[in-house]
PDB file of C-alpha atoms (C1' of nucleotides) in Angstrom:
ATOM      1  CA  MET A   1      53.275 -64.827  33.321  1.00 91.00           C
ATOM      2  CA  THR A   2      52.700 -65.421  37.019  1.00 94.00           C
ATOM      3  CA  PRO A   3      51.106 -62.685  39.171  1.00 95.00           C
ATOM      4  CA  ASN A   4      54.455 -62.068  40.883  1.00 95.00           C
ATOM      5  CA  GLU A   5      56.211 -61.718  37.527  1.00 96.00           C
ATOM      6  CA  LYS A   6      53.596 -59.234  36.355  1.00 97.00           C
ATOM      7  CA  ILE A   7      54.494 -57.076  39.319  1.00 98.00           C
ATOM      8  CA  THR A   8      58.283 -57.405  39.262  1.00 97.00           C
ATOM      9  CA  THR A   9      58.837 -57.145  35.488  1.00 96.00           C
ATOM     10  CA  ASN A  10      57.367 -53.665  35.694  1.00 94.00           C
ATOM     11  CA  GLY A  11      59.922 -52.568  38.272  1.00 95.00           C
ATOM     12  CA  LEU A  12      57.284 -52.610  41.001  1.00 97.00           C
ATOM     13  CA  ARG A  13      57.846 -53.873  44.517  1.00 98.00           C
ATOM     14  CA  LEU A  14      56.343 -57.192  45.475  1.00 98.00           C
ATOM     15  CA  THR A  15      54.127 -56.220  48.393  1.00 98.00           C
ATOM     16  CA  ALA A  16      51.428 -58.114  50.267  1.00 98.00           C
ATOM     17  CA  PRO A  17      48.552 -55.858  49.092  1.00 98.00           C
ATOM     18  CA  ARG A  18      49.649 -56.208  45.451  1.00 98.00           C
ATOM     19  CA  LYS A  19      49.831 -59.993  45.625  1.00 98.00           C
ATOM     20  CA  LYS A  20      46.424 -60.076  47.275  1.00 98.00           C
ATOM     21  CA  ILE A  21      44.890 -57.762  44.667  1.00 98.00           C
ATOM     22  CA  LEU A  22      46.086 -59.874  41.751  1.00 98.00           C
ATOM     23  CA  ALA A  23      44.997 -63.061  43.513  1.00 98.00           C
ATOM     24  CA  VAL A  24      41.487 -61.717  44.053  1.00 98.00           C
ATOM     25  CA  PHE A  25      41.197 -60.405  40.474  1.00 98.00           C
ATOM     26  CA  SER A  26      42.356 -63.733  39.035  1.00 97.00           C
ATOM     27  CA  HIS A  27      39.174 -65.331  40.391  1.00 97.00           C
ATOM     28  CA  GLN A  28      36.741 -62.826  38.858  1.00 97.00           C
ATOM     29  CA  ALA A  29      34.715 -63.485  35.725  1.00 94.00           C
ATOM     30  CA  HIS A  30      33.574 -59.835  35.478  1.00 94.00           C
ATOM     31  CA  PRO A  31      35.057 -56.438  36.190  1.00 97.00           C
ATOM     32  CA  ILE A  32      34.513 -55.428  39.827  1.00 97.00           C
ATOM     33  CA  SER A  33      34.341 -52.129  41.680  1.00 98.00           C
ATOM     34  CA  PHE A  34      36.214 -51.286  44.873  1.00 98.00           C
ATOM     35  CA  GLU A  35      32.992 -51.917  46.772  1.00 97.00           C
ATOM     36  CA  GLU A  36      32.834 -55.472  45.436  1.00 97.00           C
ATOM     37  CA  TYR A  37      36.564 -55.976  45.879  1.00 98.00           C
ATOM     38  CA  ALA A  38      36.322 -54.881  49.506  1.00 98.00           C
ATOM     39  CA  SER A  39      33.671 -57.521  50.170  1.00 97.00           C
ATOM     40  CA  LEU A  40      36.171 -60.166  49.015  1.00 98.00           C
ATOM     41  CA  ASP A  41      39.148 -58.675  50.884  1.00 98.00           C
ATOM     42  CA  THR A  42      37.829 -56.856  53.892  1.00 97.00           C
ATOM     43  CA  THR A  43      41.225 -55.646  55.113  1.00 97.00           C
ATOM     44  CA  MET A  44      42.236 -53.785  51.954  1.00 98.00           C
ATOM     45  CA  ASP A  45      42.701 -50.050  52.344  1.00 98.00           C
ATOM     46  CA  LYS A  46      40.817 -47.842  49.889  1.00 98.00           C
ATOM     47  CA  SER A  47      43.822 -45.657  49.044  1.00 98.00           C
ATOM     48  CA  THR A  48      46.089 -48.637  48.552  1.00 98.00           C
ATOM     49  CA  PHE A  49      43.534 -50.206  46.252  1.00 98.00           C
ATOM     50  CA  TYR A  50      42.966 -47.129  44.093  1.00 98.00           C
ATOM     51  CA  ARG A  51      46.661 -46.250  43.949  1.00 98.00           C
ATOM     52  CA  ASN A  52      47.439 -49.756  42.779  1.00 98.00           C
ATOM     53  CA  MET A  53      44.668 -49.612  40.206  1.00 98.00           C
ATOM     54  CA  GLN A  54      46.436 -46.562  38.733  1.00 98.00           C
ATOM     55  CA  THR A  55      49.821 -48.277  38.911  1.00 98.00           C
ATOM     56  CA  PHE A  56      48.491 -51.498  37.379  1.00 98.00           C
ATOM     57  CA  GLU A  57      46.632 -49.640  34.657  1.00 97.00           C
ATOM     58  CA  ALA A  58      49.830 -47.810  33.714  1.00 96.00           C
ATOM     59  CA  ALA A  59      51.656 -51.155  33.677  1.00 97.00           C
ATOM     60  CA  ASN A  60      48.878 -52.706  31.583  1.00 96.00           C
ATOM     61  CA  ILE A  61      48.173 -55.324  34.223  1.00 97.00           C
ATOM     62  CA  ILE A  62      44.671 -54.128  34.981  1.00 97.00           C
ATOM     63  CA  GLN A  63      42.081 -52.346  32.865  1.00 96.00           C
ATOM     64  CA  GLY A  64      39.367 -50.027  34.176  1.00 97.00           C
ATOM     65  CA  ILE A  65      35.938 -49.474  32.685  1.00 96.00           C
ATOM     66  CA  GLU A  66      33.304 -46.888  33.582  1.00 96.00           C
ATOM     67  CA  SER A  67      29.834 -48.067  34.514  1.00 96.00           C
ATOM     68  CA  ASP A  68      26.738 -46.062  33.683  1.00 93.00           C
ATOM     69  CA  GLU A  69      26.508 -45.112  37.352  1.00 92.00           C
ATOM     70  CA  GLY A  70      29.740 -43.145  37.470  1.00 92.00           C
ATOM     71  CA  LYS A  71      31.753 -45.911  39.124  1.00 95.00           C
ATOM     72  CA  ARG A  72      34.953 -47.539  37.907  1.00 97.00           C
ATOM     73  CA  TYR A  73      35.146 -51.299  37.472  1.00 98.00           C
ATOM     74  CA  PHE A  74      38.436 -53.148  37.088  1.00 98.00           C
ATOM     75  CA  GLU A  75      39.622 -56.459  35.647  1.00 98.00           C
ATOM     76  CA  LEU A  76      42.876 -58.138  34.640  1.00 97.00           C
ATOM     77  CA  SER A  77      43.882 -57.001  31.173  1.00 94.00           C
ATOM     78  CA  ASP A  78      45.226 -60.330  29.932  1.00 90.00           C
ATOM     79  CA  THR A  79      42.068 -61.147  27.980  1.00 86.00           C
ATOM     80  CA  ILE A  80      41.009 -58.146  25.902  1.00 87.00           C
ATOM     81  CA  HIS A  81      37.291 -58.220  25.036  1.00 93.00           C
ATOM     82  CA  PRO A  82      34.327 -55.850  24.692  1.00 96.00           C
ATOM     83  CA  HIS A  83      31.966 -55.197  27.603  1.00 97.00           C
ATOM     84  CA  PHE A  84      28.243 -54.689  27.742  1.00 97.00           C
ATOM     85  CA  VAL A  85      26.824 -52.322  30.367  1.00 97.00           C
ATOM     86  CA  CYS A  86      23.104 -52.839  30.956  1.00 95.00           C
ATOM     87  CA  GLN A  87      21.386 -49.529  31.592  1.00 93.00           C
ATOM     88  CA  GLN A  88      18.547 -51.282  33.383  1.00 91.00           C
ATOM     89  CA  CYS A  89      20.102 -53.879  35.724  1.00 91.00           C
ATOM     90  CA  HIS A  90      23.544 -52.178  35.595  1.00 92.00           C
ATOM     91  CA  ASN A  91      25.389 -55.489  35.238  1.00 92.00           C
ATOM     92  CA  ILE A  92      28.592 -55.553  33.239  1.00 95.00           C
ATOM     93  CA  THR A  93      28.986 -58.533  30.937  1.00 95.00           C
ATOM     94  CA  CYS A  94      32.171 -59.658  29.206  1.00 95.00           C
ATOM     95  CA  LEU A  95      31.575 -60.298  25.497  1.00 95.00           C
ATOM     96  CA  ASP A  96      34.335 -62.872  25.157  1.00 92.00           C
ATOM     97  CA  GLU A  97      33.500 -63.980  21.628  1.00 89.00           C
ATOM     98  CA  THR A  98      32.866 -60.547  20.135  1.00 92.00           C
ATOM     99  CA  PRO A  99      35.735 -59.089  18.081  1.00 90.00           C
ATOM    100  CA  ILE A 100      36.957 -55.529  18.616  1.00 89.00           C
ATOM    101  CA  PRO A 101      36.473 -53.591  15.367  1.00 89.00           C
ATOM    102  CA  LYS A 102      39.386 -51.512  14.077  1.00 90.00           C
ATOM    103  CA  LEU A 103      39.145 -47.761  13.574  1.00 93.00           C
ATOM    104  CA  ASN A 104      41.298 -46.000  11.001  1.00 91.00           C
ATOM    105  CA  GLY A 105      43.826 -43.670  12.613  1.00 93.00           C
ATOM    106  CA  TYR A 106      42.823 -44.552  16.165  1.00 95.00           C
ATOM    107  CA  HIS A 107      44.550 -46.929  18.528  1.00 95.00           C
ATOM    108  CA  VAL A 108      41.652 -48.802  20.153  1.00 95.00           C
ATOM    109  CA  ASN A 109      42.233 -50.255  23.627  1.00 93.00           C
ATOM    110  CA  SER A 110      38.679 -51.219  24.530  1.00 95.00           C
ATOM    111  CA  ILE A 111      35.031 -51.053  23.564  1.00 95.00           C
ATOM    112  CA  THR A 112      31.975 -50.698  25.720  1.00 96.00           C
ATOM    113  CA  TYR A 113      28.430 -51.294  24.523  1.00 96.00           C
ATOM    114  CA  LYS A 114      25.496 -49.838  26.436  1.00 95.00           C
ATOM    115  CA  GLY A 115      21.836 -50.814  26.248  1.00 95.00           C
ATOM    116  CA  GLN A 116      19.588 -53.574  27.587  1.00 94.00           C
ATOM    117  CA  CYS A 117      20.961 -57.059  28.211  1.00 94.00           C
ATOM    118  CA  PRO A 118      18.952 -60.133  27.049  1.00 95.00           C
ATOM    119  CA  GLN A 119      17.380 -60.595  30.508  1.00 92.00           C
ATOM    120  CA  CYS A 120      16.184 -56.989  30.677  1.00 91.00           C
ATOM    121  CA  SER A 121      15.075 -56.905  26.996  1.00 86.00           C
ATOM    122  CA  ASP A 122      12.703 -59.834  27.541  1.00 78.00           C
ATOM    123  CA  LEU A 123      10.667 -58.220  30.293  1.00 70.00           C
TER     124      LEU A 123
ATOM    125  CA  MET B   6      10.809 -32.034  15.637  1.00 91.00           C
ATOM    126  CA  THR B   7      11.417 -28.585  17.121  1.00 94.00           C
ATOM    127  CA  PRO B   8      13.050 -28.271  20.551  1.00 95.00           C
ATOM    128  CA  ASN B   9       9.720 -27.155  22.033  1.00 96.00           C
ATOM    129  CA  GLU B  10       7.937 -30.158  20.546  1.00 96.00           C
ATOM    130  CA  LYS B  11      10.560 -32.499  21.965  1.00 97.00           C
ATOM    131  CA  ILE B  12       9.689 -31.144  25.392  1.00 97.00           C
ATOM    132  CA  THR B  13       5.906 -31.011  25.132  1.00 97.00           C
ATOM    133  CA  THR B  14       5.328 -34.335  23.316  1.00 96.00           C
ATOM    134  CA  ASN B  15       6.812 -36.041  26.350  1.00 95.00           C
ATOM    135  CA  GLY B  16       4.283 -34.430  28.677  1.00 95.00           C
ATOM    136  CA  LEU B  17       6.947 -32.113  30.081  1.00 97.00           C
ATOM    137  CA  ARG B  18       6.402 -28.470  30.923  1.00 98.00           C
ATOM    138  CA  LEU B  19       7.891 -25.888  28.630  1.00 98.00           C
ATOM    139  CA  THR B  20      10.144 -23.960  31.001  1.00 98.00           C
ATOM    140  CA  ALA B  21      12.833 -21.376  30.392  1.00 98.00           C
ATOM    141  CA  PRO B  22      15.725 -23.593  31.642  1.00 98.00           C
ATOM    142  CA  ARG B  23      14.614 -26.486  29.408  1.00 98.00           C
ATOM    143  CA  LYS B  24      14.404 -24.305  26.313  1.00 98.00           C
ATOM    144  CA  LYS B  25      17.828 -22.859  27.089  1.00 98.00           C
ATOM    145  CA  ILE B  26      19.351 -26.312  27.615  1.00 98.00           C
ATOM    146  CA  LEU B  27      18.107 -27.631  24.274  1.00 98.00           C
ATOM    147  CA  ALA B  28      19.204 -24.424  22.540  1.00 98.00           C
ATOM    148  CA  VAL B  29      22.717 -24.716  23.925  1.00 98.00           C
ATOM    149  CA  PHE B  30      22.990 -28.426  23.102  1.00 98.00           C
ATOM    150  CA  SER B  31      21.801 -27.850  19.532  1.00 97.00           C
ATOM    151  CA  HIS B  32      24.976 -25.843  18.896  1.00 97.00           C
ATOM    152  CA  GLN B  33      27.423 -28.501  20.157  1.00 97.00           C
ATOM    153  CA  ALA B  34      29.433 -30.786  17.890  1.00 95.00           C
ATOM    154  CA  HIS B  35      30.588 -32.963  20.815  1.00 95.00           C
ATOM    155  CA  PRO B  36      29.115 -34.205  24.072  1.00 97.00           C
ATOM    156  CA  ILE B  37      29.697 -31.689  26.884  1.00 98.00           C
ATOM    157  CA  SER B  38      29.894 -31.915  30.663  1.00 98.00           C
ATOM    158  CA  PHE B  39      28.047 -29.663  33.101  1.00 98.00           C
ATOM    159  CA  GLU B  40      31.283 -27.740  33.588  1.00 97.00           C
ATOM    160  CA  GLU B  41      31.415 -26.946  29.855  1.00 98.00           C
ATOM    161  CA  TYR B  42      27.691 -26.284  29.702  1.00 98.00           C
ATOM    162  CA  ALA B  43      27.959 -23.830  32.574  1.00 98.00           C
ATOM    163  CA  SER B  44      30.606 -21.853  30.689  1.00 97.00           C
ATOM    164  CA  LEU B  45      28.084 -21.400  27.866  1.00 98.00           C
ATOM    165  CA  ASP B  46      25.128 -20.613  30.129  1.00 98.00           C
ATOM    166  CA  THR B  47      26.479 -19.049  33.284  1.00 97.00           C
ATOM    167  CA  THR B  48      23.104 -18.659  34.976  1.00 97.00           C
ATOM    168  CA  MET B  49      22.098 -22.326  34.859  1.00 98.00           C
ATOM    169  CA  ASP B  50      21.636 -24.010  38.211  1.00 98.00           C
ATOM    170  CA  LYS B  51      23.507 -27.280  38.725  1.00 98.00           C
ATOM    171  CA  SER B  52      20.497 -29.162  40.142  1.00 98.00           C
ATOM    172  CA  THR B  53      18.218 -27.954  37.396  1.00 98.00           C
ATOM    173  CA  PHE B  54      20.753 -29.057  34.801  1.00 98.00           C
ATOM    174  CA  TYR B  55      21.312 -32.545  36.230  1.00 98.00           C
ATOM    175  CA  ARG B  56      17.625 -33.117  36.937  1.00 98.00           C
ATOM    176  CA  ASN B  57      16.810 -32.208  33.356  1.00 98.00           C
ATOM    177  CA  MET B  58      19.572 -34.473  32.056  1.00 98.00           C
ATOM    178  CA  GLN B  59      17.805 -37.342  33.846  1.00 98.00           C
ATOM    179  CA  THR B  60      14.422 -36.256  32.548  1.00 98.00           C
ATOM    180  CA  PHE B  61      15.716 -35.819  28.986  1.00 98.00           C
ATOM    181  CA  GLU B  62      17.573 -39.129  29.065  1.00 97.00           C
ATOM    182  CA  ALA B  63      14.376 -40.898  30.125  1.00 96.00           C
ATOM    183  CA  ALA B  64      12.522 -39.119  27.311  1.00 97.00           C
ATOM    184  CA  ASN B  65      15.276 -40.060  24.838  1.00 96.00           C
ATOM    185  CA  ILE B  66      15.991 -36.430  24.061  1.00 97.00           C
ATOM    186  CA  ILE B  67      19.506 -36.439  25.446  1.00 98.00           C
ATOM    187  CA  GLN B  68      22.087 -39.181  25.786  1.00 97.00           C
ATOM    188  CA  GLY B  69      24.816 -39.354  28.415  1.00 97.00           C
ATOM    189  CA  ILE B  70      28.240 -40.911  28.066  1.00 96.00           C
ATOM    190  CA  GLU B  71      30.908 -41.555  30.700  1.00 96.00           C
ATOM    191  CA  SER B  72      34.373 -40.143  30.168  1.00 96.00           C
ATOM    192  CA  ASP B  73      37.473 -41.947  31.387  1.00 93.00           C
ATOM    193  CA  GLU B  74      37.738 -39.374  34.167  1.00 92.00           C
ATOM    194  CA  GLY B  75      34.512 -40.311  35.897  1.00 92.00           C
ATOM    195  CA  LYS B  76      32.499 -37.427  34.503  1.00 95.00           C
ATOM    196  CA  ARG B  77      29.285 -37.571  32.486  1.00 97.00           C
ATOM    197  CA  TYR B  78      29.064 -35.888  29.100  1.00 98.00           C
ATOM    198  CA  PHE B  79      25.764 -35.204  27.355  1.00 98.00           C
ATOM    199  CA  GLU B  80      24.548 -34.633  23.806  1.00 98.00           C
ATOM    200  CA  LEU B  81      21.285 -34.557  21.879  1.00 97.00           C
ATOM    201  CA  SER B  82      20.256 -38.088  20.981  1.00 94.00           C
ATOM    202  CA  ASP B  83      18.882 -37.345  17.514  1.00 90.00           C
ATOM    203  CA  THR B  84      22.028 -38.557  15.757  1.00 87.00           C
ATOM    204  CA  ILE B  85      23.105 -41.935  17.148  1.00 87.00           C
ATOM    205  CA  HIS B  86      26.806 -42.615  16.576  1.00 93.00           C
ATOM    206  CA  PRO B  87      29.773 -44.184  18.362  1.00 96.00           C
ATOM    207  CA  HIS B  88      32.169 -42.100  20.461  1.00 97.00           C
ATOM    208  CA  PHE B  89      35.898 -42.269  20.932  1.00 97.00           C
ATOM    209  CA  VAL B  90      37.340 -41.359  24.329  1.00 97.00           C
ATOM    210  CA  CYS B  91      41.063 -40.588  24.183  1.00 95.00           C
ATOM    211  CA  GLN B  92      42.804 -41.851  27.314  1.00 93.00           C
ATOM    212  CA  GLN B  93      45.644 -39.399  26.782  1.00 91.00           C
ATOM    213  CA  CYS B  94      44.092 -36.038  25.868  1.00 91.00           C
ATOM    214  CA  HIS B  95      40.658 -37.060  27.255  1.00 92.00           C
ATOM    215  CA  ASN B  96      38.787 -35.555  24.297  1.00 92.00           C
ATOM    216  CA  ILE B  97      35.575 -37.183  23.200  1.00 95.00           C
ATOM    217  CA  THR B  98      35.156 -37.505  19.435  1.00 95.00           C
ATOM    218  CA  CYS B  99      31.951 -38.342  17.575  1.00 96.00           C
ATOM    219  CA  LEU B 100      32.523 -41.125  15.025  1.00 95.00           C
ATOM    220  CA  ASP B 101      29.752 -39.988  12.716  1.00 92.00           C
ATOM    221  CA  GLU B 102      30.554 -42.369   9.844  1.00 89.00           C
ATOM    222  CA  THR B 103      31.185 -45.486  11.922  1.00 92.00           C
ATOM    223  CA  PRO B 104      28.305 -47.991  12.064  1.00 90.00           C
ATOM    224  CA  ILE B 105      27.107 -49.465  15.366  1.00 89.00           C
ATOM    225  CA  PRO B 106      27.558 -53.260  15.223  1.00 89.00           C
ATOM    226  CA  LYS B 107      24.646 -55.461  16.287  1.00 90.00           C
ATOM    227  CA  LEU B 108      24.897 -57.896  19.171  1.00 93.00           C
ATOM    228  CA  ASN B 109      22.729 -61.011  19.267  1.00 91.00           C
ATOM    229  CA  GLY B 110      20.236 -60.890  22.127  1.00 93.00           C
ATOM    230  CA  TYR B 111      21.265 -57.451  23.297  1.00 95.00           C
ATOM    231  CA  HIS B 112      19.550 -54.149  22.599  1.00 95.00           C
ATOM    232  CA  VAL B 113      22.460 -51.778  21.880  1.00 95.00           C
ATOM    233  CA  ASN B 114      21.899 -48.075  22.534  1.00 93.00           C
ATOM    234  CA  SER B 115      25.467 -46.818  22.187  1.00 95.00           C
ATOM    235  CA  ILE B 116      29.102 -47.740  21.783  1.00 96.00           C
ATOM    236  CA  THR B 117      32.175 -46.122  23.226  1.00 96.00           C
ATOM    237  CA  TYR B 118      35.707 -46.805  22.044  1.00 96.00           C
ATOM    238  CA  LYS B 119      38.649 -46.007  24.281  1.00 95.00           C
ATOM    239  CA  GLY B 120      42.304 -45.649  23.327  1.00 95.00           C
ATOM    240  CA  GLN B 121      44.538 -43.047  21.717  1.00 94.00           C
ATOM    241  CA  CYS B 122      43.172 -40.620  19.144  1.00 95.00           C
ATOM    242  CA  PRO B 123      45.140 -39.939  15.912  1.00 95.00           C
ATOM    243  CA  GLN B 124      46.740 -36.792  17.381  1.00 92.00           C
ATOM    244  CA  CYS B 125      47.954 -38.609  20.501  1.00 91.00           C
ATOM    245  CA  SER B 126      49.038 -41.744  18.550  1.00 86.00           C
ATOM    246  CA  ASP B 127      51.389 -39.715  16.361  1.00 78.00           C
ATOM    247  CA  LEU B 128      53.459 -38.313  19.213  1.00 70.00           C
TER     248      LEU B 128
ATOM    249  C1'  DA C  19      72.983 -55.210  58.664  1.00 52.87           C
ATOM    250  C1'  DT C  20      72.266 -50.570  56.869  1.00 52.87           C
ATOM    251  C1'  DT C  21      70.464 -47.464  53.863  1.00 52.87           C
ATOM    252  C1'  DC C  22      67.315 -45.623  50.656  1.00 52.87           C
ATOM    253  C1'  DT C  23      63.166 -45.067  48.591  1.00 52.87           C
ATOM    254  C1'  DA C  24      58.705 -47.082  47.166  1.00 52.87           C
ATOM    255  C1'  DA C  25      54.551 -48.334  49.154  1.00 52.87           C
ATOM    256  C1'  DT C  26      51.188 -48.573  52.874  1.00 52.87           C
ATOM    257  C1'  DG C  27      47.457 -46.977  56.019  1.00 52.87           C
ATOM    258  C1'  DC C  28      45.008 -43.605  58.104  1.00 52.87           C
ATOM    259  C1'  DA C  29      42.524 -39.268  58.130  1.00 52.87           C
ATOM    260  C1'  DA C  30      41.240 -35.390  55.811  1.00 52.87           C
ATOM    261  C1'  DC C  31      39.926 -33.653  51.634  1.00 52.87           C
ATOM    262  C1'  DT C  32      37.747 -32.905  46.762  1.00 52.87           C
ATOM    263  C1'  DC C  33      34.194 -32.407  43.671  1.00 52.87           C
ATOM    264  C1'  DA C  34      30.614 -34.397  40.425  1.00 52.87           C
ATOM    265  C1'  DG C  35      26.250 -35.396  41.173  1.00 52.87           C
ATOM    266  C1'  DT C  36      21.987 -35.785  44.404  1.00 52.87           C
ATOM    267  C1'  DT C  37      18.422 -34.453  47.673  1.00 52.87           C
ATOM    268  C1'  DG C  38      15.221 -31.656  50.712  1.00 52.87           C
ATOM    269  C1'  DC C  39      12.391 -28.043  50.670  1.00 52.87           C
ATOM    270  C1'  DA C  40      10.324 -23.574  50.184  1.00 52.87           C
ATOM    271  C1'  DA C  41       9.258 -20.454  46.388  1.00 52.87           C
ATOM    272  C1'  DT C  42       7.882 -20.152  41.665  1.00 52.87           C
ATOM    273  C1'  DT C  43       5.311 -20.930  37.507  1.00 52.87           C
ATOM    274  C1'  DA C  44       3.306 -23.621  33.503  1.00 52.87           C
ATOM    275  C1'  DA C  45      -0.833 -25.719  32.334  1.00 52.87           C
ATOM    276  C1'  DC C  46      -5.436 -26.718  33.225  1.00 52.87           C
ATOM    277  C1'  DC C  47     -10.174 -25.370  34.570  1.00 52.87           C
ATOM    278  C1'  DT C  48     -14.011 -22.935  35.044  1.00 52.87           C
TER     279       DT C  48
ATOM    280  C1'  DA D  24      -8.810 -13.370  32.524  1.00 52.87           C
ATOM    281  C1'  DG D  25      -8.243 -15.059  37.468  1.00 52.87           C
ATOM    282  C1'  DG D  26      -7.715 -19.106  40.602  1.00 52.87           C
ATOM    283  C1'  DT D  27      -5.984 -23.724  41.553  1.00 52.87           C
ATOM    284  C1'  DT D  28      -2.704 -27.357  41.496  1.00 52.87           C
ATOM    285  C1'  DA D  29       1.106 -30.020  40.708  1.00 52.87           C
ATOM    286  C1'  DA D  30       5.532 -29.863  38.206  1.00 52.87           C
ATOM    287  C1'  DT D  31       9.693 -27.400  38.231  1.00 52.87           C
ATOM    288  C1'  DT D  32      13.108 -24.320  39.861  1.00 52.87           C
ATOM    289  C1'  DG D  33      16.936 -22.534  42.802  1.00 52.87           C
ATOM    290  C1'  DC D  34      19.405 -22.610  46.795  1.00 52.87           C
ATOM    291  C1'  DA D  35      21.915 -24.933  50.404  1.00 52.87           C
ATOM    292  C1'  DA D  36      23.173 -29.003  52.442  1.00 52.87           C
ATOM    293  C1'  DC D  37      24.456 -33.506  51.632  1.00 52.87           C
ATOM    294  C1'  DT D  38      26.633 -37.972  49.547  1.00 52.87           C
ATOM    295  C1'  DG D  39      30.110 -40.987  48.192  1.00 52.87           C
ATOM    296  C1'  DA D  40      33.700 -42.488  44.837  1.00 52.87           C
ATOM    297  C1'  DG D  41      38.095 -41.399  44.357  1.00 52.87           C
ATOM    298  C1'  DT D  42      42.369 -38.500  45.780  1.00 52.87           C
ATOM    299  C1'  DT D  43      45.977 -36.473  48.629  1.00 52.87           C
ATOM    300  C1'  DG D  44      49.187 -35.432  52.617  1.00 52.87           C
ATOM    301  C1'  DC D  45      52.057 -37.396  55.615  1.00 52.87           C
ATOM    302  C1'  DA D  46      54.118 -40.206  59.071  1.00 52.87           C
ATOM    303  C1'  DT D  47      55.217 -45.108  59.315  1.00 52.87           C
ATOM    304  C1'  DT D  48      56.545 -49.488  57.280  1.00 52.87           C
ATOM    305  C1'  DA D  49      59.056 -52.605  54.566  1.00 52.87           C
ATOM    306  C1'  DG D  50      60.994 -54.137  49.846  1.00 52.87           C
ATOM    307  C1'  DA D  51      65.311 -54.293  47.539  1.00 52.87           C
ATOM    308  C1'  DA D  52      69.932 -52.927  46.637  1.00 52.87           C
ATOM    309  C1'  DT D  53      74.701 -52.216  48.477  1.00 52.87           C
TER     310       DT D  53
END
DNA sequence: ATTCTAATGCAACTCAGTTGCAATTAACCT
DNA sequence: AGGTTAATTGCAACTGAGTTGCATTAGAAT
């Protein structure tokens, strides 16, 4: 599905900010915060960004995850995978090869591990 | 280890707020936010609470987890177990029987599942 | 082309969590 | 036991991620 199709098939209007947002996210290998997004698209308005994050989350186009520093990070939700949040360096890693365990009775959308990443464990 | 020992073995001073905090947390079956804590201990100061959460997290006495609403929840860290955050009703459930999977190279301290809990899935 | 309504952009706001600092007090030492 | 000192408290002021109100803009449908 093309970025434009993702937008229109959900009954959403095809606007310039939305196309830009999906274009920027398609180049990311990790979830990013608004702060990081803004450094890649300096003209984006904060409200427009956050409102579209809510819209895209509801439409299952984008997925948000909470860092250990009380900030939200976002990424495209077309590849579902666990994340690792390092409590020392605060980086968020995608665990692309790690399966998501099932839980009886629960509908699991995502998993987040917290701890020390390999770099920080070695020190 | 008694609550008082938890405090003193870490070189921390045995103060009234700290004893109260550990007493209140010892009665909780779920992680709680400051808002919930404050309803159980109406005289606790916000700064004192948050500063002690940092101190207790560093001393491994208390563990914090991030809700999907950008708030921190806290619980005693003597029973390590995964948590489930419901994205619909926003309740945080302790998954006491669920094991914490290992991850090669990473030091895992906690796991959080997100999705819909059984109650919200049934609707 | 016109209309209608969703979406944008700006400024003002909210509120969880933090920080500065003076007052307090736990722990240590004769 | 009383005095000293540094950790801790409690209050008020601050911070900053995220939200909201509202007038303006611009998709999309007729």
